[in-house]
Tab-separated table of C-alpha atoms in Angstrom:
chain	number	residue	atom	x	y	z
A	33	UNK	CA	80.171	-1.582	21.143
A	34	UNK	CA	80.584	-1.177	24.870
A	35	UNK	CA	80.081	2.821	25.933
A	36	UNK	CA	78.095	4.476	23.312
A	37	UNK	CA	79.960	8.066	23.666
A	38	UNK	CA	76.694	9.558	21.308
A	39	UNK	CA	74.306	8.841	23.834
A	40	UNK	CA	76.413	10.336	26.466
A	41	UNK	CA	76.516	13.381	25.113
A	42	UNK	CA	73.067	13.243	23.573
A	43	UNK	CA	74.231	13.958	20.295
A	44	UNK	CA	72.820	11.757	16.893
A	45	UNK	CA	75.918	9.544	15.255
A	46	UNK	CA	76.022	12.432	12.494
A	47	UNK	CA	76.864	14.560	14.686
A	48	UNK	CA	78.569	18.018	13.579
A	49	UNK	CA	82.004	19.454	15.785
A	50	UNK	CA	79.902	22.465	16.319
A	51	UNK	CA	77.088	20.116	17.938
A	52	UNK	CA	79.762	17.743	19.532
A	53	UNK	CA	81.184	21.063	21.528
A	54	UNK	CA	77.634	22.491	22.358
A	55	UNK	CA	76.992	19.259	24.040
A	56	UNK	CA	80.279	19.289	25.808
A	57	UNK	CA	79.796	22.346	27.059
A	58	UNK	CA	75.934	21.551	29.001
A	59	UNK	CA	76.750	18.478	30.220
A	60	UNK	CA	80.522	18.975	31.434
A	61	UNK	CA	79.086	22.435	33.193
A	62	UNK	CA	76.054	20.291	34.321
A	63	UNK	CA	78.040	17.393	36.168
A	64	UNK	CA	81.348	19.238	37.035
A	65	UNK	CA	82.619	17.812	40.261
A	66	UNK	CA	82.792	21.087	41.924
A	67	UNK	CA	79.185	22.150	40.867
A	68	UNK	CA	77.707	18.821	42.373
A	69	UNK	CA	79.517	19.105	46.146
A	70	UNK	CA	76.456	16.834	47.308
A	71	UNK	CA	77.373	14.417	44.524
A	72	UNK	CA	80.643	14.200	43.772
A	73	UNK	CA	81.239	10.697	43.400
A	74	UNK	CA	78.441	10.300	40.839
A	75	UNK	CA	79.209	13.634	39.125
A	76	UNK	CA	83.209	12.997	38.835
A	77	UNK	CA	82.140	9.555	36.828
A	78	UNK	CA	79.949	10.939	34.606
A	79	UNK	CA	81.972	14.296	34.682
A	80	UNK	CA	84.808	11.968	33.107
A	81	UNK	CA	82.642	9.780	31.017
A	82	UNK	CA	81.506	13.185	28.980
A	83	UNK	CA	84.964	14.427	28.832
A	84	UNK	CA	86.109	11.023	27.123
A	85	UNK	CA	83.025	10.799	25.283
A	86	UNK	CA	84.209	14.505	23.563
A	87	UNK	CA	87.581	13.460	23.245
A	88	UNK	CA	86.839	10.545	20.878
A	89	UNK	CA	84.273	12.123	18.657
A	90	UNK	CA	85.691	15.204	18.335
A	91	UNK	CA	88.826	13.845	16.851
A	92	UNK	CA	88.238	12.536	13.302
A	93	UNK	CA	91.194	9.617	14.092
A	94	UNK	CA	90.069	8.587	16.976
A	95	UNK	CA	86.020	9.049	15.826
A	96	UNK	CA	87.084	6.706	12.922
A	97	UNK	CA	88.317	3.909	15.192
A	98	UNK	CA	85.166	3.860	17.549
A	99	UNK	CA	82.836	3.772	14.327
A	100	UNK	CA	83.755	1.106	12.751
A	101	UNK	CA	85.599	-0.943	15.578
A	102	UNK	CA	83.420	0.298	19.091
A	103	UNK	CA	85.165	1.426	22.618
A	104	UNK	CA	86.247	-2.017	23.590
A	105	UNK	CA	88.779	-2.100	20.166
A	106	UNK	CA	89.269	1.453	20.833
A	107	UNK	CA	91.097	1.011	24.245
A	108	UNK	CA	92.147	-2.322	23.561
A	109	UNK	CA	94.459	-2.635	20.430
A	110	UNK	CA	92.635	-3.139	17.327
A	111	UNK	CA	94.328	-2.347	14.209
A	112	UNK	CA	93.351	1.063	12.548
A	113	UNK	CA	91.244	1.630	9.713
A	114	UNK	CA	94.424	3.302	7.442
A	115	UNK	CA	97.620	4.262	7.587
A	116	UNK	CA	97.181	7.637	8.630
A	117	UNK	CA	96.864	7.329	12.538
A	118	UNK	CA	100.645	6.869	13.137
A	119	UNK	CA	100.417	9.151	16.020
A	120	UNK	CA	97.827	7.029	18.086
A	121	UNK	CA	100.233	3.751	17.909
A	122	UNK	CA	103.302	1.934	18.793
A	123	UNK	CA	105.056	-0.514	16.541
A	124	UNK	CA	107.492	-3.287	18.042
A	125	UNK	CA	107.940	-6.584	16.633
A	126	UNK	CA	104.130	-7.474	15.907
A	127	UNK	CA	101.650	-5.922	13.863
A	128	UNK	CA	100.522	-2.114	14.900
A	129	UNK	CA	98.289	-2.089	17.602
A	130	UNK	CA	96.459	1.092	19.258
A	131	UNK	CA	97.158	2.788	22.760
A	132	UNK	CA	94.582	4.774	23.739
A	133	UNK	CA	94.562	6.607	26.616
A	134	UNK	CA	91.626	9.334	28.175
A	135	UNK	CA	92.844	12.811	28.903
A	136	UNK	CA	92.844	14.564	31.830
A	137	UNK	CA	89.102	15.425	31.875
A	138	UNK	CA	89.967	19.030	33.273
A	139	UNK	CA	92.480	19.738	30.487
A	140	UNK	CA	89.623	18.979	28.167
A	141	UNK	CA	87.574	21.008	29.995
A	142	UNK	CA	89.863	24.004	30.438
A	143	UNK	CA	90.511	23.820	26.622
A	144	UNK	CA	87.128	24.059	25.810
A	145	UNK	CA	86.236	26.890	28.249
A	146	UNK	CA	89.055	28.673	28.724
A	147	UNK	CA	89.173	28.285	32.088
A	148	UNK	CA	89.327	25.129	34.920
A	149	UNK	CA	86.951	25.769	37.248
A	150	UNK	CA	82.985	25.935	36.526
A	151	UNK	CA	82.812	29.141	38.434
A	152	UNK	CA	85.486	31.324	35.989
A	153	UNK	CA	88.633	31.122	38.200
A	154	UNK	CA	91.343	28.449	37.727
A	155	UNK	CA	92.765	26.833	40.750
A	156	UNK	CA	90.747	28.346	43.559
A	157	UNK	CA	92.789	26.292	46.163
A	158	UNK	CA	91.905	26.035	49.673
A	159	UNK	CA	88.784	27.845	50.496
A	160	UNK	CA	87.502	28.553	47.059
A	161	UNK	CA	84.483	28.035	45.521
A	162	UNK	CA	86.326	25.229	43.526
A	163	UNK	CA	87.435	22.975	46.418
A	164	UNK	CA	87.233	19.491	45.658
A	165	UNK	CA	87.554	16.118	47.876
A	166	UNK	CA	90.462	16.106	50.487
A	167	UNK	CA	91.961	19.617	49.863
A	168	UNK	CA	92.398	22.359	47.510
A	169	UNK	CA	90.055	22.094	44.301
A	170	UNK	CA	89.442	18.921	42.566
A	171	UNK	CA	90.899	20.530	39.099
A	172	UNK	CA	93.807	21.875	40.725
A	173	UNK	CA	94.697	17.873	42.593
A	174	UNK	CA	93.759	16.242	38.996
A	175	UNK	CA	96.065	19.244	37.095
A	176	UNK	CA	99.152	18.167	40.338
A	177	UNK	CA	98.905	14.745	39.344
A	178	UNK	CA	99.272	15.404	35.403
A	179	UNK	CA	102.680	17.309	35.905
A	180	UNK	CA	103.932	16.113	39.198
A	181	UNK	CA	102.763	19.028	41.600
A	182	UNK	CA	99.747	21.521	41.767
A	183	UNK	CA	100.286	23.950	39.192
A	184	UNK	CA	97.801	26.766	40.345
A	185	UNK	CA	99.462	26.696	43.670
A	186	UNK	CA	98.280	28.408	46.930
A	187	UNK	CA	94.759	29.556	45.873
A	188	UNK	CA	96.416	31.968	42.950
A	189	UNK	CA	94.703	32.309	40.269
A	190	UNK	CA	96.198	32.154	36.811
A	191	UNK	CA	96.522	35.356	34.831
A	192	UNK	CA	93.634	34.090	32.240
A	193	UNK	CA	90.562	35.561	33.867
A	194	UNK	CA	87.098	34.481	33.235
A	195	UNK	CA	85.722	35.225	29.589
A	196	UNK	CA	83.619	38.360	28.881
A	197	UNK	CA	79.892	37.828	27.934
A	198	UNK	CA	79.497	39.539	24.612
A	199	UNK	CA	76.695	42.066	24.863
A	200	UNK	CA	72.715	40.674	23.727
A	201	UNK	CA	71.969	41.499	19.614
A	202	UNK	CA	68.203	42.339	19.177
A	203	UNK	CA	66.592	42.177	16.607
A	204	UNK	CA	62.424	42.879	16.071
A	205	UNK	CA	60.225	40.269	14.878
A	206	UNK	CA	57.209	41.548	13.512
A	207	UNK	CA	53.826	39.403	13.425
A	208	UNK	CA	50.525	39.864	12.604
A	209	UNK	CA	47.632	40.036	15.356
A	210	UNK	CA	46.254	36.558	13.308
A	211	UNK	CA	49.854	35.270	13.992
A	212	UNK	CA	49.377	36.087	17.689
A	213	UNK	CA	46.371	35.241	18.006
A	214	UNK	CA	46.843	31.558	16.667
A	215	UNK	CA	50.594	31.288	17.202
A	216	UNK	CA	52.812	30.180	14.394
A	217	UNK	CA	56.329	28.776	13.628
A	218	UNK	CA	59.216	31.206	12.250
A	219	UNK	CA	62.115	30.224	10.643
A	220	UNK	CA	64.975	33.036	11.108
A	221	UNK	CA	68.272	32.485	9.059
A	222	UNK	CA	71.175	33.793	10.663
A	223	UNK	CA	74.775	33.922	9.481
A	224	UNK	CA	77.645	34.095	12.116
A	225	UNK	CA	81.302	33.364	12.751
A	226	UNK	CA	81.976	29.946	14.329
A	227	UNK	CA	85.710	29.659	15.878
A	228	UNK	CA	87.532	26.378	15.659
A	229	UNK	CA	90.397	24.599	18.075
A	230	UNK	CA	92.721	25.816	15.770
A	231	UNK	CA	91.994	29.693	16.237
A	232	UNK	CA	90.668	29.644	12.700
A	233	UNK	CA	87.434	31.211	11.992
A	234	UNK	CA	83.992	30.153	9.644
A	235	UNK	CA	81.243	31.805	8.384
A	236	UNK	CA	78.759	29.513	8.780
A	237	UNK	CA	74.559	30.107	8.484
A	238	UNK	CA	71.550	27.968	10.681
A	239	UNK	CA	68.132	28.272	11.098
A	240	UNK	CA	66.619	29.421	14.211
A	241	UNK	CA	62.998	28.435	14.602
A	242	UNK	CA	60.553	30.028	16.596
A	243	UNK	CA	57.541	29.136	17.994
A	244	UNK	CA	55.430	32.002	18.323
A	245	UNK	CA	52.327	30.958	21.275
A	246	UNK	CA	49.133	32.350	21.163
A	247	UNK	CA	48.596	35.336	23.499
A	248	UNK	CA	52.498	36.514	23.461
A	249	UNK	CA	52.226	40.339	23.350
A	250	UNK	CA	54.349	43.147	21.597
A	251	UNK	CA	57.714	42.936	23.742
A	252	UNK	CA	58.080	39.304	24.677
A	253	UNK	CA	61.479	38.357	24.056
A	254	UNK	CA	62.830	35.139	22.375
A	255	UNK	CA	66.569	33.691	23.315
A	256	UNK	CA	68.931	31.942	21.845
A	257	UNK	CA	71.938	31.569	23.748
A	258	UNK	CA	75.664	32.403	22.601
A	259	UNK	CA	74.373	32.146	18.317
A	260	UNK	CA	76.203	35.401	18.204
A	261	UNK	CA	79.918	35.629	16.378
A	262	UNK	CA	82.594	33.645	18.629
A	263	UNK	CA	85.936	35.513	19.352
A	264	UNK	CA	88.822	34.676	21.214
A	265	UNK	CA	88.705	35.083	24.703
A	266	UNK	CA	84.637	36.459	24.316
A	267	UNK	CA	81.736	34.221	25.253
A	268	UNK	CA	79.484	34.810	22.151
A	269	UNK	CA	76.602	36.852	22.326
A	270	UNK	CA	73.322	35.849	23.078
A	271	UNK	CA	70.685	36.109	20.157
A	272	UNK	CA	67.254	38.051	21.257
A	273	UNK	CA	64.176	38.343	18.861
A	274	UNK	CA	61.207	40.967	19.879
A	275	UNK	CA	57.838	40.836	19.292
A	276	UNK	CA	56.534	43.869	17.569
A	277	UNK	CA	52.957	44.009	16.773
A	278	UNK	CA	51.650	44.877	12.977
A	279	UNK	CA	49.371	47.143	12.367
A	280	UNK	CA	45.551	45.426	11.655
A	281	UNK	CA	42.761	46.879	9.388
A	282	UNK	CA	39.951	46.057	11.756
A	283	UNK	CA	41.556	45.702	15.354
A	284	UNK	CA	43.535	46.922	17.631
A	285	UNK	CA	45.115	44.943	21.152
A	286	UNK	CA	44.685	46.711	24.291
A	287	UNK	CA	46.103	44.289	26.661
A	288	UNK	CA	44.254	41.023	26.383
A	289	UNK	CA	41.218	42.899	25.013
A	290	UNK	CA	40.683	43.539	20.761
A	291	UNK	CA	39.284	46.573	20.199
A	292	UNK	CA	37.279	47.726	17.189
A	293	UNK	CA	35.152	50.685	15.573
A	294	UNK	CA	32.137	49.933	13.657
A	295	UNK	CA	30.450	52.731	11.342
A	296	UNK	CA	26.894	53.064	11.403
A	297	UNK	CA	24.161	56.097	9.971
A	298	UNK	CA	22.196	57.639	11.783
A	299	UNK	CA	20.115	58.309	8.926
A	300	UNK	CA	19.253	54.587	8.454
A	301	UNK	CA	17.457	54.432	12.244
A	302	UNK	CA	20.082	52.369	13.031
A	303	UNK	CA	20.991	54.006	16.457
A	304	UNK	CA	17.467	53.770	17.496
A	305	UNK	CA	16.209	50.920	16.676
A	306	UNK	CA	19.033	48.592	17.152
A	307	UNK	CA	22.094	47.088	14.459
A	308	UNK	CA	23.356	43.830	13.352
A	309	UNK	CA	26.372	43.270	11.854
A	310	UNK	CA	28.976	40.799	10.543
A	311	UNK	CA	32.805	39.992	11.660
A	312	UNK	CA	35.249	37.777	10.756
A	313	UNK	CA	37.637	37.145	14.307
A	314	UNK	CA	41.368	36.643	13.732
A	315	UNK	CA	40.660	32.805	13.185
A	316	UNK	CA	38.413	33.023	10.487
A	317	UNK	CA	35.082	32.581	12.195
A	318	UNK	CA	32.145	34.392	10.979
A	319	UNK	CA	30.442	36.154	13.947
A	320	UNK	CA	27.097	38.244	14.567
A	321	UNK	CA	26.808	40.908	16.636
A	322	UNK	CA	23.193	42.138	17.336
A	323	UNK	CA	23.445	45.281	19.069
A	324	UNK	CA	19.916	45.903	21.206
A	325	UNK	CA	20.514	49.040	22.831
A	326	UNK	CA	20.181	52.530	22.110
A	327	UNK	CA	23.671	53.634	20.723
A	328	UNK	CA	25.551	56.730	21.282
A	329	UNK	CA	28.701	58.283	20.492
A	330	UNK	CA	30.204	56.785	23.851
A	331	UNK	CA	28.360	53.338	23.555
A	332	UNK	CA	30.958	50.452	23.889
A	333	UNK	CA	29.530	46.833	23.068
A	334	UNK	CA	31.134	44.251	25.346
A	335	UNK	CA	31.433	40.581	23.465
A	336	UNK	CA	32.885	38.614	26.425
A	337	UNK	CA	35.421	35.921	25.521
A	338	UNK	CA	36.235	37.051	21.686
A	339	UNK	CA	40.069	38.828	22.323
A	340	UNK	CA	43.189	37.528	22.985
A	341	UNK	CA	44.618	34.598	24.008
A	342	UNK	CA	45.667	34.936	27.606
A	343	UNK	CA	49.489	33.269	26.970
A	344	UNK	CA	49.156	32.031	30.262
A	345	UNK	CA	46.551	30.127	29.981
A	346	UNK	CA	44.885	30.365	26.205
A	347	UNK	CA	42.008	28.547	27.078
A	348	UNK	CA	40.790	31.972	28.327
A	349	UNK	CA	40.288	34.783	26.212
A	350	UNK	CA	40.017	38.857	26.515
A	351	UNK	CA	37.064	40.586	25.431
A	352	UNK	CA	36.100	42.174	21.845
A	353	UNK	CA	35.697	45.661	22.402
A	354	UNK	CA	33.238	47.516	19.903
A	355	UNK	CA	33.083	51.113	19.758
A	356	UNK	CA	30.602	53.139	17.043
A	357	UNK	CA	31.492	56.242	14.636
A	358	UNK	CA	28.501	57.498	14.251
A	359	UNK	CA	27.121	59.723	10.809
A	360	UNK	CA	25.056	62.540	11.762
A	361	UNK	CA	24.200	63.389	8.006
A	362	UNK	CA	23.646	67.519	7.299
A	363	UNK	CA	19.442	67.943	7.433
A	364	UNK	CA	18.697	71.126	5.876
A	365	UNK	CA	14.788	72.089	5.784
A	366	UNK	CA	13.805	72.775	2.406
A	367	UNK	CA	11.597	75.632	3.371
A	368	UNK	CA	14.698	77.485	4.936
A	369	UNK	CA	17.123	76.733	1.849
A	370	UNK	CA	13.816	78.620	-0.539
């Protein structure tokens, strides 16, 4: 098949156009010439090779042609699969035969982002942060040599400014202290508006998973970049999930450290003569505490090791904390109530 344009731009052969263009967009930000200055010959190859790569399979035609006939037949005049491609070939005296030729990688690349130049201005000429090989910016020579002289001119930019970043949507994510604790996976499905070449818009819904990790505390903040609504002219918004903490029936989290309060009676002897008692942790192990010292209203038991997951590192562990409520029953002297 000659250039596999999927494994370019790391997308499977199913791809979706919503996938195609989220792939685009990383690697043709990734290897644009005037982001690599160190390594420009290397980046303007495979700068071009991603920008024919989304050409092809974002065009159904053209997408067709490369499926079932490879890159080779794609450049090099195989007939096409129907009738319906009129507009990709000539027809003189033989049979039809195909004339493909790559776009300007920088057109592509303006089209997709709105702009030419990986850092927001188009045509930053001589000086800018956008100059290329020889002089003036690499997109502004390749754009001069599509329409026979350098359209941005003298370092001005064109009137299209860079895009605005929508503004973050967060949303809370509650999850159990067992869910922490553990970790867990979280499926989130989202709805959003999805903006096409064409200017029309789709509602369209996907699944955001997240992987909650052991230790993460109430606050932590999830990402997922621009899975907000796309508008014209608006870089979509970034998606942010926060951990909230629910409320537990046995513990609560101070930091690292689970903290707990264990009833006892006085009237049993139990604060004399030492307690033992049963828990259950957060991951279902059964353990026993055996309390040996005198307890108090301001005793605090110390089991080293049995709190939270340090999300650093969750090898290591807080402690558990255990605090008593004590019941001072009402002794009345029977020869004082007579």
């Amino acid at each position: 098949m000659g250039v596999d344009y999927y494994e370019i731009l790391e997308v499977d052969r199913n791809a979706t156009d919503e996938e195609l263009k989220k792939a685009y967009r990383k690697l043709a930000m990734k290897w644009h010439p005037d982001k690599n200055p160190d390594n420009k010959n290397e980046a303007e190859t495979k700068f071009k090779l991603i920008s024919e790569a989304y050409e092809v399979l974002s065009d159904p035609q053209k997408r067709a042609i490369y499926d079932r006939y490879g890159e080779s037949s794609l450049k090099g005049g195989m007939p096409p699969p129907d009738a319906g491609l009129d507009s990709f070939f000539q027809t003189g005296g033989g049979p039809t035969t195909f004339r493909f030729n790559p776009r300007d990688p920088n057109g592509i690349f303006a089209e997709v982002f709105g702009f030419s130049s990986p850092f927001g201005r188009m045509g930053m000429g001589v000086g800018g942060c956008g100059r290329g090989m020889g002089g003036g910016s690499w997109v502004s020579r390749s754009f001069g040599g599509m329409f026979g002289k350098d359209i941005f001119g003298e370092g001005r930019p064109m009137s299209q400014g860079p895009r605005r970043k929508a503004p973050p949507i967060e949303n809370t994510l509650p999850c159990s202290l067992e869910e922490l604790y553990k970790g867990t996976t979280k499926k989130m499905k989202i709805s959003r508006q999805i903006s096409h070449a064409s200017g029309k818009t789709q509602l369209v819904e996907e699944i955001l998973i997240i992987e909650i990790q052991p230790g993460w505390k109430k606050g932590t903040k999830i990402t997922f970049p621009e899975k907000g609504n796309e508008q014209p002219n608006v870089i979509a918004a970034d998606l942010v999930f926060i951990i909230d903490e629910k409320p537990h029936s046995i513990f609560t989290r101070d930091g690292n450290d689970l903290v707990m309060t264990q009833k006892i009676s006085l009237a049993e002897g139990e604060v004399l003569t030492g307690y033992t008692f049963q828990l259950t942790t957060l991951d279902g192990r059964g353990l026993t505490i055996a309390i040996n010292n005198v307890i108090d209203p301001n005793y605090e038991e110390v089991i080293t090791g049995e709190g939270m997951p340090i999300s650093k590192d969750p090898s290591q562990r807080g402690n558990l904390r255990i605090k008593f409520n004590i019941n001072f029953p009402s002794i009345v002297d029977a020869g004082v109530e007579n």
